[in-house]
Amino acid sequence: MTRLDEKMLRQLPALVRTPRYERTALPTGIVHLGIGAFHRAHQAVYTEAAIEAGDRDWGIVGVSLRSTDTRDALQPQDCLYTVGVRSGEGDKFQIVGAIRDILVAPENPQAVLDRLCAASVRIVSLTVTEKGYCHDPATGDLAGNHPDIVHDLADRESPRSVPGFLVEALARRRAIGLAPFTVVCCDNLPANGKTVHRIVTQFAACRDRDLARYIEDNVAFPSTMVDRIVPATTDEDRARVAAALGASDAWPVMTEPFSQWVIEETFPRGRPDWALSGAQFVADVEPYETMKLRLLNGSHSALAYLGYLAGHETVSAAMADPVMSAFIAELMDEEISPTLHVPADADLAGYKRALRERFRNPALKHRTWQIAMDGTQKLPQRLLGTIRHRLAAGAAFERLALVIAAWMLYVRGIGLDGRPIDVRDPLAVELRRRADAAGQDPAALVSALLALPAVFGSDLAENSRFRERVTAQVGSLLRDGVTATLRQTIAAA
Ligand code: CS2
């Protein structure tokens, strides 16, 4: 079968949407760090619409910070790829052309710095996942002892980390008299613009105070709330895309119809007209972000740990379990919603209903295992902030405690059925060591894991109510299993 590329575009079936502009003429306006599936199904699609509408300044150069996969797959396709939008009502396909080149940072960090210092580049956007910022998730501060940070402070010319690349590029632009780029974080971090601003300034201050002050005064870091569910692409997806295109695409992305992007309007050097595809520009993103992190991502992590332990491979399979789905609805309504400042234009009940529908989308095979990854980086903003809020209000948090308990059992690396779990987390080895030492004793497991200040801070580790509720739920999961514990938790409330 022929491979998707520039020459193939005109032969694709009429129902497949293709770029309607001259790609080769696009200058690079955006360098995107972390060119994974999420960026390609979200921000790149918004940028594509702006380019199609005539705003030609915004070609994207993607950078992979680790693996060569995306570059190797997309280069033979002239960086073209398919976005497949899947729902119960069928599939829609679009070929996106906004990405013009892909670099692999470890192969040639100098080439990445060169691109970051191009005069045409006005935006650097990021989807590098939570752990990509080399920070302490409990405090949001730069992790000064992270090996990549230690490396990048010693060797400025060939960075490995996000702060290392951003700060070196900003220093070089300043030295040659070029205005800085705007940094747009599109990861699920709390107050993501502010958080990345702080991490970058802290890194710069370790190099040179004056540079830190320059960044402080001159670089914009708008916060954004990004939302679109994008499961990892499977071979079955590739076959589906090939059948629709009549050509093969080695690296398509599959997603849902829903997409949302709420952006703080701080772009001193301009931006694409992302509003054309529905992006909302607001003065304060935080209420939207907290609502999304706590309701969507918090419930997602609940479905991941409880669902995985109950034997559900995907989110939609977990949601098809009536006890699990009743639990998720209660978790949202009773324990998460009361902690939110709902944005004035948001309809909370409608938002939650839509969320549960999205989780049920039977056409998306979103693995619980995928969402379970990197829990130590995700729990603070998804669940622990909500728990702190409930503790301070003297309110119940039985359901939230159950999710933390499920995470604790998950990271032991052995399921309730005795089968091994492939735990992916920057702290996986440490988690395993602590869990092994605790054995089958719930109190010992909870103590061992709560003593991770980067995740729980010191306040939660010392809170006896929190410790007690989580320990009780760990005990219940071990003794009675997931479904009985869900039932008991629902009934107790
Ligand atoms: C998910 C998110 O993998 C995960 O941890 O919770 O990637 C989620 O799908 C997105 O945030 C949806 O916008």
PDB file of N, CA and C in Angstrom, residues 73-125:
ATOM      1  N   ALA A  73       8.784   7.976  11.972  1.00  0.00           N
ATOM      2  CA  ALA A  73       7.534   7.613  11.300  1.00  0.00           C
ATOM      3  C   ALA A  73       7.049   8.732  10.392  1.00  0.00           C
ATOM      4  N   LEU A  74       7.242   9.977  10.803  1.00  0.00           N
ATOM      5  CA  LEU A  74       6.631  11.083  10.051  1.00  0.00           C
ATOM      6  C   LEU A  74       7.520  11.642   8.939  1.00  0.00           C
ATOM      7  N   GLN A  75       8.824  11.517   9.090  1.00  0.00           N
ATOM      8  CA  GLN A  75       9.683  12.094   8.043  1.00  0.00           C
ATOM      9  C   GLN A  75       9.397  11.522   6.648  1.00  0.00           C
ATOM     10  N   PRO A  76       9.266  10.206   6.502  1.00  0.00           N
ATOM     11  CA  PRO A  76       8.952   9.664   5.161  1.00  0.00           C
ATOM     12  C   PRO A  76       7.579  10.101   4.652  1.00  0.00           C
ATOM     13  N   GLN A  77       6.752  10.686   5.532  1.00  0.00           N
ATOM     14  CA  GLN A  77       5.402  11.128   5.143  1.00  0.00           C
ATOM     15  C   GLN A  77       5.351  12.642   4.984  1.00  0.00           C
ATOM     16  N   ASP A  78       6.497  13.285   4.816  1.00  0.00           N
ATOM     17  CA  ASP A  78       6.560  14.747   4.739  1.00  0.00           C
ATOM     18  C   ASP A  78       5.874  15.381   5.958  1.00  0.00           C
ATOM     19  N   CYS A  79       5.955  14.697   7.087  1.00  0.00           N
ATOM     20  CA  CYS A  79       5.364  15.149   8.367  1.00  0.00           C
ATOM     21  C   CYS A  79       3.840  15.240   8.333  1.00  0.00           C
ATOM     22  N   LEU A  80       3.216  14.655   7.330  1.00  0.00           N
ATOM     23  CA  LEU A  80       1.745  14.621   7.292  1.00  0.00           C
ATOM     24  C   LEU A  80       1.250  13.464   8.144  1.00  0.00           C
ATOM     25  N   TYR A  81       0.117  13.646   8.785  1.00  0.00           N
ATOM     26  CA  TYR A  81      -0.460  12.557   9.568  1.00  0.00           C
ATOM     27  C   TYR A  81      -1.967  12.725   9.632  1.00  0.00           C
ATOM     28  N   THR A  82      -2.635  11.637  10.024  1.00  0.00           N
ATOM     29  CA  THR A  82      -4.094  11.630  10.070  1.00  0.00           C
ATOM     30  C   THR A  82      -4.582  11.840  11.500  1.00  0.00           C
ATOM     31  N   VAL A  83      -5.619  12.659  11.653  1.00  0.00           N
ATOM     32  CA  VAL A  83      -6.343  12.725  12.925  1.00  0.00           C
ATOM     33  C   VAL A  83      -7.670  12.006  12.687  1.00  0.00           C
ATOM     34  N   GLY A  84      -7.894  10.926  13.418  1.00  0.00           N
ATOM     35  CA  GLY A  84      -9.146  10.172  13.310  1.00  0.00           C
ATOM     36  C   GLY A  84     -10.035  10.522  14.486  1.00  0.00           C
ATOM     37  N   VAL A  85     -11.206  11.064  14.219  1.00  0.00           N
ATOM     38  CA  VAL A  85     -12.128  11.421  15.298  1.00  0.00           C
ATOM     39  C   VAL A  85     -13.171  10.321  15.400  1.00  0.00           C
ATOM     40  N   ARG A  86     -13.212   9.652  16.557  1.00  0.00           N
ATOM     41  CA  ARG A  86     -14.036   8.455  16.700  1.00  0.00           C
ATOM     42  C   ARG A  86     -15.157   8.649  17.711  1.00  0.00           C
ATOM     43  N   SER A  87     -16.328   8.194  17.332  1.00  0.00           N
ATOM     44  CA  SER A  87     -17.444   8.198  18.277  1.00  0.00           C
ATOM     45  C   SER A  87     -18.354   7.046  17.902  1.00  0.00           C
ATOM     46  N   GLY A  88     -19.407   6.863  18.701  1.00  0.00           N
ATOM     47  CA  GLY A  88     -20.354   5.803  18.387  1.00  0.00           C
ATOM     48  C   GLY A  88     -20.976   5.995  17.009  1.00  0.00           C
ATOM     49  N   GLU A  89     -20.948   7.256  16.528  1.00  0.00           N
ATOM     50  CA  GLU A  89     -21.597   7.538  15.233  1.00  0.00           C
ATOM     51  C   GLU A  89     -20.684   7.333  14.036  1.00  0.00           C
ATOM     52  N   GLY A  90     -19.462   6.853  14.254  1.00  0.00           N
ATOM     53  CA  GLY A  90     -18.571   6.609  13.121  1.00  0.00           C
ATOM     54  C   GLY A  90     -17.323   7.460  13.227  1.00  0.00           C
ATOM     55  N   ASP A  91     -16.490   7.382  12.179  1.00  0.00           N
ATOM     56  CA  ASP A  91     -15.180   8.022  12.223  1.00  0.00           C
ATOM     57  C   ASP A  91     -15.079   9.138  11.189  1.00  0.00           C
ATOM     58  N   LYS A  92     -14.290  10.174  11.525  1.00  0.00           N
ATOM     59  CA  LYS A  92     -13.994  11.235  10.558  1.00  0.00           C
ATOM     60  C   LYS A  92     -12.484  11.373  10.482  1.00  0.00           C
ATOM     61  N   PHE A  93     -11.983  11.643   9.290  1.00  0.00           N
ATOM     62  CA  PHE A  93     -10.531  11.713   9.144  1.00  0.00           C
ATOM     63  C   PHE A  93     -10.083  13.038   8.544  1.00  0.00           C
ATOM     64  N   GLN A  94      -9.000  13.552   9.095  1.00  0.00           N
ATOM     65  CA  GLN A  94      -8.418  14.792   8.587  1.00  0.00           C
ATOM     66  C   GLN A  94      -6.909  14.609   8.506  1.00  0.00           C
ATOM     67  N   ILE A  95      -6.296  15.085   7.426  1.00  0.00           N
ATOM     68  CA  ILE A  95      -4.838  15.097   7.346  1.00  0.00           C
ATOM     69  C   ILE A  95      -4.374  16.495   7.760  1.00  0.00           C
ATOM     70  N   VAL A  96      -3.440  16.538   8.712  1.00  0.00           N
ATOM     71  CA  VAL A  96      -2.938  17.823   9.206  1.00  0.00           C
ATOM     72  C   VAL A  96      -1.571  18.101   8.583  1.00  0.00           C
ATOM     73  N   GLY A  97      -1.398  19.349   8.123  1.00  0.00           N
ATOM     74  CA  GLY A  97      -0.151  19.705   7.436  1.00  0.00           C
ATOM     75  C   GLY A  97       0.703  20.727   8.166  1.00  0.00           C
ATOM     76  N   ALA A  98       0.238  21.190   9.346  1.00  0.00           N
ATOM     77  CA  ALA A  98       0.908  22.315  10.015  1.00  0.00           C
ATOM     78  C   ALA A  98       2.332  21.996  10.481  1.00  0.00           C
ATOM     79  N   ILE A  99       2.593  20.715  10.734  1.00  0.00           N
ATOM     80  CA  ILE A  99       3.942  20.358  11.210  1.00  0.00           C
ATOM     81  C   ILE A  99       4.864  20.212  10.001  1.00  0.00           C
ATOM     82  N   ARG A 100       5.950  20.980  10.027  1.00  0.00           N
ATOM     83  CA  ARG A 100       6.816  21.023   8.851  1.00  0.00           C
ATOM     84  C   ARG A 100       8.103  20.234   9.044  1.00  0.00           C
ATOM     85  N   ASP A 101       8.502  20.018  10.284  1.00  0.00           N
ATOM     86  CA  ASP A 101       9.761  19.311  10.515  1.00  0.00           C
ATOM     87  C   ASP A 101       9.756  18.776  11.940  1.00  0.00           C
ATOM     88  N   ILE A 102      10.544  17.738  12.166  1.00  0.00           N
ATOM     89  CA  ILE A 102      10.637  17.174  13.520  1.00  0.00           C
ATOM     90  C   ILE A 102      12.102  16.930  13.862  1.00  0.00           C
ATOM     91  N   LEU A 103      12.499  17.396  15.035  1.00  0.00           N
ATOM     92  CA  LEU A 103      13.879  17.216  15.496  1.00  0.00           C
ATOM     93  C   LEU A 103      13.881  16.295  16.711  1.00  0.00           C
ATOM     94  N   VAL A 104      14.964  15.550  16.874  1.00  0.00           N
ATOM     95  CA  VAL A 104      15.104  14.696  18.061  1.00  0.00           C
ATOM     96  C   VAL A 104      16.210  15.300  18.917  1.00  0.00           C
ATOM     97  N   ALA A 105      15.824  15.856  20.063  1.00  0.00           N
ATOM     98  CA  ALA A 105      16.760  16.658  20.858  1.00  0.00           C
ATOM     99  C   ALA A 105      18.065  15.933  21.221  1.00  0.00           C
ATOM    100  N   PRO A 106      18.006  14.697  21.753  1.00  0.00           N
ATOM    101  CA  PRO A 106      19.270  14.078  22.173  1.00  0.00           C
ATOM    102  C   PRO A 106      20.242  13.850  21.008  1.00  0.00           C
ATOM    103  N   GLU A 107      19.729  13.722  19.800  1.00  0.00           N
ATOM    104  CA  GLU A 107      20.619  13.528  18.647  1.00  0.00           C
ATOM    105  C   GLU A 107      21.393  14.791  18.318  1.00  0.00           C
ATOM    106  N   ASN A 108      20.730  15.937  18.496  1.00  0.00           N
ATOM    107  CA  ASN A 108      21.363  17.191  18.103  1.00  0.00           C
ATOM    108  C   ASN A 108      20.746  18.384  18.841  1.00  0.00           C
ATOM    109  N   PRO A 109      21.138  18.542  20.111  1.00  0.00           N
ATOM    110  CA  PRO A 109      20.545  19.648  20.889  1.00  0.00           C
ATOM    111  C   PRO A 109      20.829  21.009  20.263  1.00  0.00           C
ATOM    112  N   GLN A 110      21.965  21.126  19.583  1.00  0.00           N
ATOM    113  CA  GLN A 110      22.322  22.399  18.939  1.00  0.00           C
ATOM    114  C   GLN A 110      21.284  22.790  17.879  1.00  0.00           C
ATOM    115  N   ALA A 111      20.810  21.793  17.118  1.00  0.00           N
ATOM    116  CA  ALA A 111      19.813  22.085  16.083  1.00  0.00           C
ATOM    117  C   ALA A 111      18.515  22.580  16.718  1.00  0.00           C
ATOM    118  N   VAL A 112      18.185  22.041  17.882  1.00  0.00           N
ATOM    119  CA  VAL A 112      16.972  22.493  18.573  1.00  0.00           C
ATOM    120  C   VAL A 112      17.161  23.940  19.025  1.00  0.00           C
ATOM    121  N   LEU A 113      18.329  24.237  19.613  1.00  0.00           N
ATOM    122  CA  LEU A 113      18.585  25.623  20.051  1.00  0.00           C
ATOM    123  C   LEU A 113      18.544  26.573  18.860  1.00  0.00           C
ATOM    124  N   ASP A 114      19.093  26.146  17.717  1.00  0.00           N
ATOM    125  CA  ASP A 114      19.061  27.004  16.520  1.00  0.00           C
ATOM    126  C   ASP A 114      17.627  27.341  16.128  1.00  0.00           C
ATOM    127  N   ARG A 115      16.753  26.325  16.139  1.00  0.00           N
ATOM    128  CA  ARG A 115      15.360  26.579  15.771  1.00  0.00           C
ATOM    129  C   ARG A 115      14.708  27.519  16.777  1.00  0.00           C
ATOM    130  N   LEU A 116      14.999  27.282  18.062  1.00  0.00           N
ATOM    131  CA  LEU A 116      14.395  28.133  19.106  1.00  0.00           C
ATOM    132  C   LEU A 116      14.849  29.583  18.965  1.00  0.00           C
ATOM    133  N   CYS A 117      15.997  29.773  18.301  1.00  0.00           N
ATOM    134  CA  CYS A 117      16.524  31.134  18.148  1.00  0.00           C
ATOM    135  C   CYS A 117      16.221  31.733  16.781  1.00  0.00           C
ATOM    136  N   ALA A 118      15.358  31.088  15.990  1.00  0.00           N
ATOM    137  CA  ALA A 118      15.000  31.656  14.687  1.00  0.00           C
ATOM    138  C   ALA A 118      14.135  32.897  14.899  1.00  0.00           C
ATOM    139  N   ALA A 119      14.356  33.927  14.083  1.00  0.00           N
ATOM    140  CA  ALA A 119      13.617  35.188  14.249  1.00  0.00           C
ATOM    141  C   ALA A 119      12.115  34.980  14.056  1.00  0.00           C
ATOM    142  N   SER A 120      11.721  34.030  13.187  1.00  0.00           N
ATOM    143  CA  SER A 120      10.292  33.837  12.905  1.00  0.00           C
ATOM    144  C   SER A 120       9.548  33.168  14.060  1.00  0.00           C
ATOM    145  N   VAL A 121      10.278  32.547  14.992  1.00  0.00           N
ATOM    146  CA  VAL A 121       9.627  31.804  16.084  1.00  0.00           C
ATOM    147  C   VAL A 121       9.129  32.770  17.148  1.00  0.00           C
ATOM    148  N   ARG A 122       7.828  32.738  17.395  1.00  0.00           N
ATOM    149  CA  ARG A 122       7.245  33.645  18.384  1.00  0.00           C
ATOM    150  C   ARG A 122       6.597  32.893  19.535  1.00  0.00           C
ATOM    151  N   ILE A 123       6.367  31.600  19.318  1.00  0.00           N
ATOM    152  CA  ILE A 123       5.731  30.793  20.370  1.00  0.00           C
ATOM    153  C   ILE A 123       6.506  29.495  20.547  1.00  0.00           C
ATOM    154  N   VAL A 124       6.758  29.123  21.799  1.00  0.00           N
ATOM    155  CA  VAL A 124       7.252  27.776  22.101  1.00  0.00           C
ATOM    156  C   VAL A 124       6.189  27.121  22.968  1.00  0.00           C
ATOM    157  N   SER A 125       5.578  26.076  22.446  1.00  0.00           N
ATOM    158  CA  SER A 125       4.534  25.405  23.217  1.00  0.00           C
ATOM    159  C   SER A 125       5.060  24.066  23.711  1.00  0.00           C
TER     160      SER A 125
END
